[in-house]
mmCIF file of C-alpha atoms in Angstrom:
data_model
loop_
_atom_site.group_PDB
_atom_site.id
_atom_site.type_symbol
_atom_site.label_atom_id
_atom_site.label_comp_id
_atom_site.label_asym_id
_atom_site.label_seq_id
_atom_site.Cartn_x
_atom_site.Cartn_y
_atom_site.Cartn_z
ATOM 1 C CA UNK T 8 15.738 -42.415 0.600
ATOM 2 C CA UNK T 9 13.606 -40.023 2.777
ATOM 3 C CA UNK T 10 10.112 -41.159 3.562
ATOM 4 C CA UNK T 11 6.895 -39.437 2.596
ATOM 5 C CA UNK T 12 6.578 -37.928 6.183
ATOM 6 C CA UNK T 13 9.872 -36.225 6.043
ATOM 7 C CA UNK T 14 9.257 -34.775 2.470
ATOM 8 C CA UNK T 15 5.896 -33.383 3.521
ATOM 9 C CA UNK T 16 7.399 -31.860 6.718
ATOM 10 C CA UNK T 17 10.098 -30.254 4.862
ATOM 11 C CA UNK T 18 7.618 -28.982 2.285
ATOM 12 C CA UNK T 19 5.408 -27.564 5.094
ATOM 13 C CA UNK T 20 8.292 -25.815 6.697
ATOM 14 C CA UNK T 21 9.501 -24.263 3.452
ATOM 15 C CA UNK T 22 5.962 -22.951 2.707
ATOM 16 C CA UNK T 23 5.762 -21.558 6.254
ATOM 17 C CA UNK T 24 9.224 -19.724 5.766
ATOM 18 C CA UNK T 25 8.150 -18.353 2.628
ATOM 19 C CA UNK T 26 4.960 -17.065 4.001
ATOM 20 C CA UNK T 27 6.782 -15.357 6.938
ATOM 21 C CA UNK T 28 9.240 -13.864 4.540
ATOM 22 C CA UNK T 29 6.437 -12.438 2.272
ATOM 23 C CA UNK T 30 4.601 -11.087 5.374
ATOM 24 C CA UNK T 31 7.690 -9.308 6.484
ATOM 25 C CA UNK T 32 8.371 -7.898 3.107
ATOM 26 C CA UNK T 33 4.741 -6.711 3.002
ATOM 27 C CA UNK T 34 5.115 -4.862 6.396
ATOM 28 C CA UNK T 35 8.326 -3.227 5.415
ATOM 29 C CA UNK T 36 6.985 -2.042 2.003
ATOM 30 C CA UNK T 37 3.853 -0.784 3.688
ATOM 31 C CA UNK T 38 5.957 1.186 6.340
ATOM 32 C CA UNK T 39 8.057 2.771 3.509
ATOM 33 C CA UNK T 40 4.794 3.572 1.675
ATOM 34 C CA UNK T 41 3.464 5.382 4.653
ATOM 35 C CA UNK T 42 6.690 7.089 5.504
ATOM 36 C CA UNK T 43 7.462 8.423 1.841
ATOM 37 C CA UNK T 44 3.937 8.607 0.667
ATOM 38 C CA UNK T 45 2.097 11.823 -0.025
ATOM 39 C CA UNK T 46 1.263 13.966 3.052
ATOM 40 C CA UNK T 47 -2.377 14.200 4.409
ATOM 41 C CA UNK T 48 -3.799 17.618 3.591
ATOM 42 C CA UNK T 49 -7.100 19.043 5.134
ATOM 43 C CA UNK T 50 -8.675 18.521 1.634
ATOM 44 C CA UNK T 51 -8.108 14.611 2.079
ATOM 45 C CA UNK T 52 -9.943 14.536 5.390
ATOM 46 C CA UNK T 53 -13.740 13.645 5.380
ATOM 47 C CA UNK T 54 -15.756 16.530 6.885
ATOM 48 C CA UNK T 55 -19.316 16.411 8.254
ATOM 49 C CA UNK T 56 -21.352 19.569 8.701
ATOM 50 C CA UNK T 57 -23.642 19.784 11.794
ATOM 51 C CA UNK T 58 -26.130 22.561 12.214
ATOM 52 C CA UNK T 59 -28.051 23.216 15.402
ATOM 53 C CA UNK T 60 -28.689 25.435 18.423
ATOM 54 C CA UNK T 61 -26.533 25.206 21.507
ATOM 55 C CA UNK T 62 -28.166 23.351 24.426
ATOM 56 C CA UNK T 63 -25.540 24.628 27.061
ATOM 57 C CA UNK T 64 -22.620 26.953 26.761
ATOM 58 C CA UNK T 65 -19.517 25.285 25.347
ATOM 59 C CA UNK T 66 -17.207 23.829 27.814
ATOM 60 C CA UNK T 67 -13.432 24.516 27.291
ATOM 61 C CA UNK T 68 -10.901 21.999 28.716
ATOM 62 C CA UNK T 69 -7.292 22.987 28.672
ATOM 63 C CA UNK T 70 -4.936 19.976 28.336
ATOM 64 C CA UNK T 71 -1.511 20.266 30.011
ATOM 65 C CA UNK T 72 1.042 18.123 28.396
ATOM 66 C CA UNK T 73 3.852 18.163 25.927
ATOM 67 C CA UNK T 74 1.594 19.988 23.498
ATOM 68 C CA UNK T 75 -0.635 22.822 24.597
ATOM 69 C CA UNK T 76 -4.184 22.196 23.351
ATOM 70 C CA UNK T 77 -7.803 22.674 24.191
ATOM 71 C CA UNK T 78 -10.886 20.649 23.759
ATOM 72 C CA UNK T 79 -14.163 22.369 23.271
ATOM 73 C CA UNK T 80 -17.234 20.223 24.113
ATOM 74 C CA UNK T 81 -20.564 21.322 22.543
ATOM 75 C CA UNK T 82 -23.973 19.916 23.048
ATOM 76 C CA UNK T 83 -26.867 20.769 20.693
ATOM 77 C CA UNK T 84 -30.717 20.728 21.105
ATOM 78 C CA UNK T 85 -31.045 18.620 17.771
ATOM 79 C CA UNK T 86 -28.759 15.868 19.239
ATOM 80 C CA UNK T 87 -29.571 15.541 22.920
ATOM 81 C CA UNK T 88 -27.592 12.235 23.578
ATOM 82 C CA UNK T 89 -24.409 13.359 21.837
ATOM 83 C CA UNK T 90 -21.676 15.719 22.673
ATOM 84 C CA UNK T 91 -19.172 17.061 19.931
ATOM 85 C CA UNK T 92 -15.554 17.589 20.934
ATOM 86 C CA UNK T 93 -13.422 19.984 18.849
#
């Protein structure tokens, strides 16, 4: 007849295995939800409107990489300690 320690040890291991399996299933279901879920459209993105006068001329930085893109850095008089990158 098994002792109380071995029964509790077996129960602890069984609970741990069940939790790991449930966690793995949750990760897989979440991945499929992201993969097959609805696409993100511009209407779904939160937007903020900032109005002000330019403190300096906008700086344009061209990125060289796999994608050709540019970053425009804007500083406004109303927000002196902040720069906005577009």
